[in-house]
Amino acid sequence: TRKIPDAVWPTGYKTTFEVNFPDSLKPVDVFVDIRNYDDYPYANLYLFLDTEFPDGRKFRDTLECMLATPDGKWLGRKNGSVRESRFLIKRNVILPRKGIYHFTFEQGMREARLRGIPEIGLKISPAGAQTPSKR
């Protein structure tokens, strides 16, 4: 996981995970882990995910992570003062090249200083080995 300084995520602040894939034939599941405080002001979190492949190609995805129900009940697991949620981004995907991939996250909430998100993480596991948060 990566800490968001002071749990305030400014527009344009990016956090990158570098992952080396030695085998391009084994399918994987890709997850994003979000930690939020109870003072996070929204029920969801939009993220931009830029994926850079070993050959330099780049793709951008827009993700929506639901952190609360429409009536305001927090989802995810309570752990001390934070909620922890895991969201499946890609299921059973084969990354086409061996080598180093860069996964870069940026908040997409149109808030100059988005408060209440202290950490974000990336989890990559063999296809079917992990599950998203229970809802």
Tab-separated table of N, CA and C in Angstrom:
chain	number	residue	atom	x	y	z
A	1	THR	N	0.840	-1.195	0.000
A	1	THR	CA	0.000	0.000	0.000
A	1	THR	C	0.876	1.246	0.000
A	2	ARG	N	0.260	2.333	-0.410
A	2	ARG	CA	0.930	3.634	-0.410
A	2	ARG	C	0.103	4.595	0.438
A	3	LYS	N	0.791	5.351	1.261
A	3	LYS	CA	0.120	6.348	2.087
A	3	LYS	C	-0.158	7.600	1.256
A	4	ILE	N	-1.309	8.186	1.509
A	4	ILE	CA	-1.646	9.499	0.957
A	4	ILE	C	-1.309	10.494	2.069
A	5	PRO	N	-0.369	11.397	1.850
A	5	PRO	CA	0.077	12.286	2.935
A	5	PRO	C	-1.076	13.031	3.599
A	6	ASP	N	-1.137	12.915	4.918
A	6	ASP	CA	-2.172	13.568	5.737
A	6	ASP	C	-3.591	13.167	5.338
A	7	ALA	N	-3.756	12.060	4.618
A	7	ALA	CA	-5.062	11.587	4.145
A	7	ALA	C	-5.790	12.656	3.334
A	8	VAL	N	-5.022	13.497	2.653
A	8	VAL	CA	-5.576	14.522	1.766
A	8	VAL	C	-4.945	14.302	0.396
A	9	TRP	N	-5.792	13.939	-0.584
A	9	TRP	CA	-5.313	13.561	-1.904
A	9	TRP	C	-5.543	14.709	-2.878
A	10	PRO	N	-4.510	15.506	-3.168
A	10	PRO	CA	-4.688	16.641	-4.070
A	10	PRO	C	-4.864	16.200	-5.525
A	11	THR	N	-5.579	16.997	-6.279
A	11	THR	CA	-5.700	16.772	-7.707
A	11	THR	C	-4.292	16.731	-8.307
A	12	GLY	N	-4.054	15.758	-9.163
A	12	GLY	CA	-2.757	15.643	-9.825
A	12	GLY	C	-1.740	14.807	-9.084
A	13	TYR	N	-2.001	14.488	-7.799
A	13	TYR	CA	-1.076	13.637	-7.040
A	13	TYR	C	-1.261	12.199	-7.498
A	14	LYS	N	-0.161	11.566	-7.904
A	14	LYS	CA	-0.220	10.197	-8.415
A	14	LYS	C	0.627	9.289	-7.545
A	15	THR	N	0.176	8.055	-7.415
A	15	THR	CA	0.955	7.055	-6.704
A	15	THR	C	1.100	5.833	-7.608
A	16	THR	N	2.328	5.338	-7.723
A	16	THR	CA	2.646	4.301	-8.698
A	16	THR	C	3.146	3.032	-8.012
A	17	PHE	N	2.677	1.907	-8.533
A	17	PHE	CA	3.142	0.591	-8.109
A	17	PHE	C	3.886	-0.028	-9.288
A	18	GLU	N	5.082	-0.523	-9.025
A	18	GLU	CA	5.900	-1.168	-10.052
A	18	GLU	C	5.902	-2.665	-9.762
A	19	VAL	N	5.494	-3.464	-10.753
A	19	VAL	CA	5.374	-4.904	-10.560
A	19	VAL	C	6.093	-5.623	-11.700
A	20	ASN	N	6.942	-6.585	-11.336
A	20	ASN	CA	7.646	-7.388	-12.328
A	20	ASN	C	6.885	-8.697	-12.539
A	21	PHE	N	6.513	-8.981	-13.788
A	21	PHE	CA	5.827	-10.220	-14.133
A	21	PHE	C	6.776	-11.104	-14.928
A	22	PRO	N	7.286	-12.174	-14.306
A	22	PRO	CA	8.218	-13.053	-15.010
A	22	PRO	C	7.533	-14.024	-15.961
A	23	ASP	N	6.217	-14.217	-15.810
A	23	ASP	CA	5.492	-15.195	-16.628
A	23	ASP	C	4.260	-14.534	-17.223
A	24	SER	N	4.202	-14.429	-18.531
A	24	SER	CA	3.074	-13.761	-19.177
A	24	SER	C	1.956	-14.726	-19.555
A	25	LEU	N	2.049	-15.983	-19.168
A	25	LEU	CA	1.035	-16.961	-19.561
A	25	LEU	C	0.042	-17.302	-18.449
A	26	LYS	N	0.331	-16.920	-17.216
A	26	LYS	CA	-0.552	-17.254	-16.102
A	26	LYS	C	-1.553	-16.132	-15.871
A	27	PRO	N	-2.857	-16.441	-15.880
A	27	PRO	CA	-3.859	-15.400	-15.650
A	27	PRO	C	-3.832	-14.908	-14.203
A	28	VAL	N	-4.118	-13.613	-14.047
A	28	VAL	CA	-4.133	-12.988	-12.726
A	28	VAL	C	-5.415	-12.186	-12.535
A	29	ASP	N	-5.722	-11.929	-11.272
A	29	ASP	CA	-6.770	-10.990	-10.893
A	29	ASP	C	-6.080	-9.766	-10.305
A	30	VAL	N	-6.598	-8.580	-10.639
A	30	VAL	CA	-6.010	-7.329	-10.181
A	30	VAL	C	-7.043	-6.610	-9.318
A	31	PHE	N	-6.617	-6.203	-8.118
A	31	PHE	CA	-7.493	-5.541	-7.159
A	31	PHE	C	-6.899	-4.200	-6.747
A	32	VAL	N	-7.772	-3.280	-6.345
A	32	VAL	CA	-7.331	-2.055	-5.679
A	32	VAL	C	-7.883	-2.115	-4.255
A	33	ASP	N	-7.023	-1.796	-3.304
A	33	ASP	CA	-7.397	-1.726	-1.896
A	33	ASP	C	-7.506	-0.258	-1.513
A	34	ILE	N	-8.632	0.095	-0.901
A	34	ILE	CA	-8.885	1.477	-0.488
A	34	ILE	C	-9.102	1.497	1.017
A	35	ARG	N	-8.433	2.412	1.681
A	35	ARG	CA	-8.718	2.680	3.087
A	35	ARG	C	-9.311	4.076	3.170
A	36	ASN	N	-10.422	4.189	3.905
A	36	ASN	CA	-11.049	5.496	4.084
A	36	ASN	C	-11.446	5.706	5.537
A	37	TYR	N	-11.416	6.974	5.937
A	37	TYR	CA	-11.905	7.370	7.254
A	37	TYR	C	-13.396	7.633	7.174
A	38	ASP	N	-14.043	7.649	8.338
A	38	ASP	CA	-15.482	7.918	8.386
A	38	ASP	C	-15.832	9.343	7.947
A	39	ASP	N	-14.841	10.245	7.929
A	39	ASP	CA	-15.138	11.610	7.487
A	39	ASP	C	-14.985	11.786	5.974
A	40	TYR	N	-14.715	10.697	5.253
A	40	TYR	CA	-14.674	10.797	3.790
A	40	TYR	C	-16.059	11.269	3.336
A	41	PRO	N	-16.139	12.321	2.526
A	41	PRO	CA	-17.428	12.969	2.277
A	41	PRO	C	-18.324	12.341	1.204
A	42	TYR	N	-17.924	11.241	0.589
A	42	TYR	CA	-18.703	10.670	-0.508
A	42	TYR	C	-18.966	9.186	-0.281
A	43	ALA	N	-19.930	8.650	-1.031
A	43	ALA	CA	-20.232	7.222	-0.981
A	43	ALA	C	-19.349	6.439	-1.951
A	44	ASN	N	-18.721	7.134	-2.888
A	44	ASN	CA	-17.895	6.457	-3.890
A	44	ASN	C	-16.560	7.170	-4.033
A	45	LEU	N	-15.679	6.541	-4.790
A	45	LEU	CA	-14.383	7.134	-5.112
A	45	LEU	C	-14.086	6.798	-6.564
A	46	TYR	N	-13.938	7.838	-7.384
A	46	TYR	CA	-13.502	7.639	-8.757
A	46	TYR	C	-11.984	7.710	-8.804
A	47	LEU	N	-11.401	6.761	-9.529
A	47	LEU	CA	-9.954	6.699	-9.704
A	47	LEU	C	-9.618	6.619	-11.181
A	48	PHE	N	-8.500	7.218	-11.551
A	48	PHE	CA	-7.907	6.993	-12.856
A	48	PHE	C	-6.756	6.019	-12.630
A	49	LEU	N	-6.700	4.990	-13.457
A	49	LEU	CA	-5.616	4.010	-13.385
A	49	LEU	C	-4.907	4.000	-14.724
A	50	ASP	N	-3.640	4.400	-14.699
A	50	ASP	CA	-2.796	4.334	-15.891
A	50	ASP	C	-1.910	3.098	-15.764
A	51	THR	N	-1.974	2.229	-16.756
A	51	THR	CA	-1.149	1.026	-16.791
A	51	THR	C	-0.129	1.180	-17.902
A	52	GLU	N	1.141	1.079	-17.538
A	52	GLU	CA	2.213	1.133	-18.532
A	52	GLU	C	2.831	-0.250	-18.651
A	53	PHE	N	2.842	-0.777	-19.869
A	53	PHE	CA	3.360	-2.099	-20.165
A	53	PHE	C	4.878	-2.042	-20.345
A	54	PRO	N	5.556	-3.192	-20.266
A	54	PRO	CA	7.017	-3.204	-20.431
A	54	PRO	C	7.495	-2.598	-21.753
A	55	ASP	N	6.659	-2.658	-22.789
A	55	ASP	CA	7.064	-2.101	-24.085
A	55	ASP	C	6.747	-0.613	-24.223
A	56	GLY	N	6.235	0.007	-23.134
A	56	GLY	CA	5.964	1.442	-23.157
A	56	GLY	C	4.531	1.814	-23.489
A	57	ARG	N	3.728	0.859	-23.969
A	57	ARG	CA	2.315	1.167	-24.238
A	57	ARG	C	1.619	1.528	-22.942
A	58	LYS	N	0.627	2.437	-23.033
A	58	LYS	CA	-0.106	2.892	-21.851
A	58	LYS	C	-1.604	2.819	-22.106
A	59	PHE	N	-2.328	2.472	-21.058
A	59	PHE	CA	-3.784	2.466	-21.092
A	59	PHE	C	-4.302	3.183	-19.862
A	60	ARG	N	-5.433	3.870	-20.009
A	60	ARG	CA	-6.072	4.543	-18.874
A	60	ARG	C	-7.462	3.965	-18.672
A	61	ASP	N	-7.750	3.625	-17.427
A	61	ASP	CA	-9.077	3.177	-17.020
A	61	ASP	C	-9.624	4.155	-16.004
A	62	THR	N	-10.934	4.318	-16.007
A	62	THR	CA	-11.622	5.070	-14.960
A	62	THR	C	-12.387	4.058	-14.127
A	63	LEU	N	-12.151	4.071	-12.827
A	63	LEU	CA	-12.754	3.113	-11.909
A	63	LEU	C	-13.675	3.834	-10.943
A	64	GLU	N	-14.789	3.195	-10.602
A	64	GLU	CA	-15.647	3.707	-9.536
A	64	GLU	C	-15.680	2.670	-8.430
A	65	CYS	N	-15.286	3.079	-7.240
A	65	CYS	CA	-15.283	2.202	-6.073
A	65	CYS	C	-16.362	2.690	-5.111
A	66	MET	N	-17.336	1.832	-4.834
A	66	MET	CA	-18.428	2.186	-3.919
A	66	MET	C	-17.982	1.900	-2.485
A	67	LEU	N	-17.886	2.958	-1.687
A	67	LEU	CA	-17.429	2.839	-0.304
A	67	LEU	C	-18.575	2.825	0.693
A	68	ALA	N	-19.772	3.243	0.261
A	68	ALA	CA	-20.933	3.288	1.145
A	68	ALA	C	-22.194	3.023	0.340
A	69	THR	N	-23.246	2.626	1.038
A	69	THR	CA	-24.547	2.430	0.406
A	69	THR	C	-25.176	3.794	0.136
A	70	PRO	N	-26.227	3.862	-0.698
A	70	PRO	CA	-26.874	5.153	-0.964
A	70	PRO	C	-27.395	5.846	0.300
A	71	ASP	N	-27.742	5.070	1.332
A	71	ASP	CA	-28.240	5.696	2.571
A	71	ASP	C	-27.107	6.029	3.545
A	72	GLY	N	-25.845	5.874	3.122
A	72	GLY	CA	-24.722	6.328	3.927
A	72	GLY	C	-24.054	5.291	4.808
A	73	LYS	N	-24.455	4.034	4.720
A	73	LYS	CA	-23.821	2.991	5.533
A	73	LYS	C	-22.498	2.592	4.874
A	74	TRP	N	-21.414	2.671	5.653
A	74	TRP	CA	-20.105	2.329	5.118
A	74	TRP	C	-20.015	0.856	4.793
A	75	LEU	N	-19.357	0.550	3.684
A	75	LEU	CA	-19.060	-0.819	3.290
A	75	LEU	C	-17.614	-1.115	3.692
A	76	GLY	N	-17.172	-2.295	3.432
A	76	GLY	CA	-15.799	-2.639	3.781
A	76	GLY	C	-15.684	-3.025	5.237
A	77	ARG	N	-14.504	-3.429	5.593
A	77	ARG	CA	-14.228	-3.937	6.938
A	77	ARG	C	-13.673	-2.821	7.808
A	78	LYS	N	-14.195	-2.709	9.012
A	78	LYS	CA	-13.710	-1.718	9.972
A	78	LYS	C	-12.428	-2.251	10.599
A	79	ASN	N	-11.381	-1.422	10.609
A	79	ASN	CA	-10.111	-1.795	11.218
A	79	ASN	C	-9.593	-0.568	11.965
A	80	GLY	N	-9.890	-0.497	13.238
A	80	GLY	CA	-9.516	0.684	14.015
A	80	GLY	C	-10.302	1.890	13.540
A	81	SER	N	-9.602	2.925	13.120
A	81	SER	CA	-10.264	4.158	12.692
A	81	SER	C	-10.519	4.219	11.187
A	82	VAL	N	-10.211	3.131	10.450
A	82	VAL	CA	-10.397	3.151	8.997
A	82	VAL	C	-11.299	2.016	8.535
A	83	ARG	N	-11.830	2.206	7.349
A	83	ARG	CA	-12.558	1.155	6.630
A	83	ARG	C	-11.634	0.639	5.541
A	84	GLU	N	-11.638	-0.674	5.337
A	84	GLU	CA	-10.810	-1.282	4.306
A	84	GLU	C	-11.701	-1.997	3.303
A	85	SER	N	-11.525	-1.661	2.035
A	85	SER	CA	-12.317	-2.271	0.966
A	85	SER	C	-11.385	-2.734	-0.140
A	86	ARG	N	-11.740	-3.846	-0.749
A	86	ARG	CA	-10.985	-4.389	-1.886
A	86	ARG	C	-11.934	-4.482	-3.074
A	87	PHE	N	-11.479	-3.989	-4.221
A	87	PHE	CA	-12.291	-3.984	-5.433
A	87	PHE	C	-11.553	-4.681	-6.564
A	88	LEU	N	-12.255	-5.580	-7.230
A	88	LEU	CA	-11.704	-6.272	-8.383
A	88	LEU	C	-11.676	-5.312	-9.570
A	89	ILE	N	-10.501	-5.138	-10.150
A	89	ILE	CA	-10.340	-4.274	-11.329
A	89	ILE	C	-10.388	-5.113	-12.598
A	90	LYS	N	-9.596	-6.171	-12.619
A	90	LYS	CA	-9.518	-7.066	-13.784
A	90	LYS	C	-9.545	-8.502	-13.288
A	91	ARG	N	-10.374	-9.324	-13.921
A	91	ARG	CA	-10.481	-10.731	-13.545
A	91	ARG	C	-9.894	-11.598	-14.654
A	92	ASN	N	-9.084	-12.561	-14.244
A	92	ASN	CA	-8.588	-13.592	-15.145
A	92	ASN	C	-7.907	-12.991	-16.383
A	93	VAL	N	-7.067	-11.998	-16.145
A	93	VAL	CA	-6.401	-11.305	-17.241
A	93	VAL	C	-4.996	-11.887	-17.426
A	94	ILE	N	-4.585	-11.978	-18.671
A	94	ILE	CA	-3.215	-12.398	-18.978
A	94	ILE	C	-2.459	-11.145	-19.425
A	95	LEU	N	-1.435	-10.805	-18.677
A	95	LEU	CA	-0.616	-9.657	-19.047
A	95	LEU	C	0.294	-10.110	-20.190
A	96	PRO	N	0.252	-9.409	-21.313
A	96	PRO	CA	0.811	-9.936	-22.559
A	96	PRO	C	2.334	-9.993	-22.662
A	97	ARG	N	3.050	-9.327	-21.760
A	97	ARG	CA	4.503	-9.301	-21.880
A	97	ARG	C	5.156	-9.563	-20.523
A	98	LYS	N	6.282	-10.254	-20.551
A	98	LYS	CA	7.101	-10.378	-19.356
A	98	LYS	C	7.754	-9.035	-19.093
A	99	GLY	N	8.004	-8.744	-17.832
A	99	GLY	CA	8.722	-7.523	-17.510
A	99	GLY	C	8.026	-6.669	-16.481
A	100	ILE	N	8.453	-5.414	-16.409
A	100	ILE	CA	7.975	-4.489	-15.381
A	100	ILE	C	6.792	-3.684	-15.901
A	101	TYR	N	5.709	-3.731	-15.117
A	101	TYR	CA	4.494	-2.949	-15.365
A	101	TYR	C	4.429	-1.848	-14.312
A	102	HIS	N	3.900	-0.696	-14.711
A	102	HIS	CA	3.659	0.405	-13.778
A	102	HIS	C	2.155	0.652	-13.718
A	103	PHE	N	1.624	0.657	-12.505
A	103	PHE	CA	0.208	0.935	-12.269
A	103	PHE	C	0.142	2.229	-11.469
A	104	THR	N	-0.426	3.273	-12.064
A	104	THR	CA	-0.446	4.590	-11.434
A	104	THR	C	-1.886	5.016	-11.170
A	105	PHE	N	-2.173	5.353	-9.904
A	105	PHE	CA	-3.506	5.791	-9.487
A	105	PHE	C	-3.521	7.287	-9.247
A	106	GLU	N	-4.648	7.901	-9.628
A	106	GLU	CA	-4.897	9.324	-9.394
A	106	GLU	C	-6.370	9.461	-9.046
A	107	GLN	N	-6.678	10.299	-8.066
A	107	GLN	CA	-8.090	10.473	-7.720
A	107	GLN	C	-8.795	11.258	-8.826
A	108	GLY	N	-10.053	10.882	-9.085
A	108	GLY	CA	-10.824	11.528	-10.144
A	108	GLY	C	-12.103	12.147	-9.632
A	109	MET	N	-12.073	12.707	-8.423
A	109	MET	CA	-13.285	13.215	-7.778
A	109	MET	C	-13.531	14.704	-8.004
A	110	ARG	N	-12.688	15.363	-8.747
A	110	ARG	CA	-12.847	16.795	-9.021
A	110	ARG	C	-12.800	17.643	-7.753
A	111	GLU	N	-12.098	17.153	-6.777
A	111	GLU	CA	-11.855	17.884	-5.536
A	111	GLU	C	-10.390	18.302	-5.547
A	112	ALA	N	-10.129	19.564	-5.295
A	112	ALA	CA	-8.747	20.033	-5.279
A	112	ALA	C	-7.950	19.333	-4.184
A	113	ARG	N	-8.607	19.068	-3.042
A	113	ARG	CA	-7.952	18.412	-1.920
A	113	ARG	C	-8.951	17.432	-1.306
A	114	LEU	N	-8.953	16.211	-1.807
A	114	LEU	CA	-9.888	15.182	-1.369
A	114	LEU	C	-9.418	14.615	-0.031
A	115	ARG	N	-10.236	14.759	1.001
A	115	ARG	CA	-9.844	14.293	2.335
A	115	ARG	C	-10.477	12.939	2.657
A	116	GLY	N	-9.825	12.199	3.559
A	116	GLY	CA	-10.419	10.985	4.093
A	116	GLY	C	-9.926	9.679	3.496
A	117	ILE	N	-8.932	9.725	2.601
A	117	ILE	CA	-8.357	8.501	2.018
A	117	ILE	C	-6.887	8.444	2.454
A	118	PRO	N	-6.567	7.665	3.497
A	118	PRO	CA	-5.182	7.633	3.967
A	118	PRO	C	-4.258	6.698	3.188
A	119	GLU	N	-4.838	5.668	2.512
A	119	GLU	CA	-3.979	4.710	1.807
A	119	GLU	C	-4.706	4.097	0.625
A	120	ILE	N	-3.900	3.700	-0.354
A	120	ILE	CA	-4.395	2.950	-1.510
A	120	ILE	C	-3.391	1.836	-1.781
A	121	GLY	N	-3.895	0.707	-2.234
A	121	GLY	CA	-3.016	-0.421	-2.487
A	121	GLY	C	-3.370	-1.141	-3.769
A	122	LEU	N	-2.453	-1.947	-4.222
A	122	LEU	CA	-2.642	-2.776	-5.403
A	122	LEU	C	-2.347	-4.210	-4.999
A	123	LYS	N	-3.227	-5.123	-5.375
A	123	LYS	CA	-3.048	-6.544	-5.083
A	123	LYS	C	-3.208	-7.305	-6.385
A	124	ILE	N	-2.204	-8.104	-6.724
A	124	ILE	CA	-2.269	-8.950	-7.908
A	124	ILE	C	-2.032	-10.377	-7.451
A	125	SER	N	-2.963	-11.254	-7.801
A	125	SER	CA	-2.850	-12.633	-7.350
A	125	SER	C	-3.248	-13.570	-8.484
A	126	PRO	N	-2.860	-14.852	-8.381
A	126	PRO	CA	-3.292	-15.808	-9.396
A	126	PRO	C	-4.817	-15.779	-9.529
A	127	ALA	N	-5.305	-15.920	-10.732
A	127	ALA	CA	-6.748	-15.836	-10.992
A	127	ALA	C	-7.516	-16.751	-10.049
A	128	GLY	N	-8.537	-16.193	-9.385
A	128	GLY	CA	-9.406	-16.959	-8.501
A	128	GLY	C	-8.901	-17.141	-7.091
A	129	ALA	N	-7.699	-16.657	-6.759
A	129	ALA	CA	-7.128	-16.891	-5.427
A	129	ALA	C	-7.630	-15.921	-4.367
A	130	GLN	N	-8.054	-14.728	-4.758
A	130	GLN	CA	-8.514	-13.691	-3.823
A	130	GLN	C	-9.950	-13.337	-4.135
A	131	THR	N	-10.604	-12.672	-3.181
A	131	THR	CA	-11.962	-12.189	-3.409
A	131	THR	C	-12.052	-10.731	-3.005
A	132	PRO	N	-12.978	-9.982	-3.625
A	132	PRO	CA	-13.187	-8.593	-3.209
A	132	PRO	C	-13.820	-8.569	-1.809
A	133	SER	N	-13.924	-7.365	-1.250
A	133	SER	CA	-14.563	-7.205	0.056
A	133	SER	C	-15.978	-7.715	0.020
A	134	LYS	N	-16.437	-8.258	1.128
A	134	LYS	CA	-17.836	-8.669	1.244
A	134	LYS	C	-18.690	-7.434	1.422
A	135	ARG	N	-19.839	-7.430	0.828
A	135	ARG	CA	-20.733	-6.262	0.895
A	135	ARG	C	-21.962	-6.619	1.675
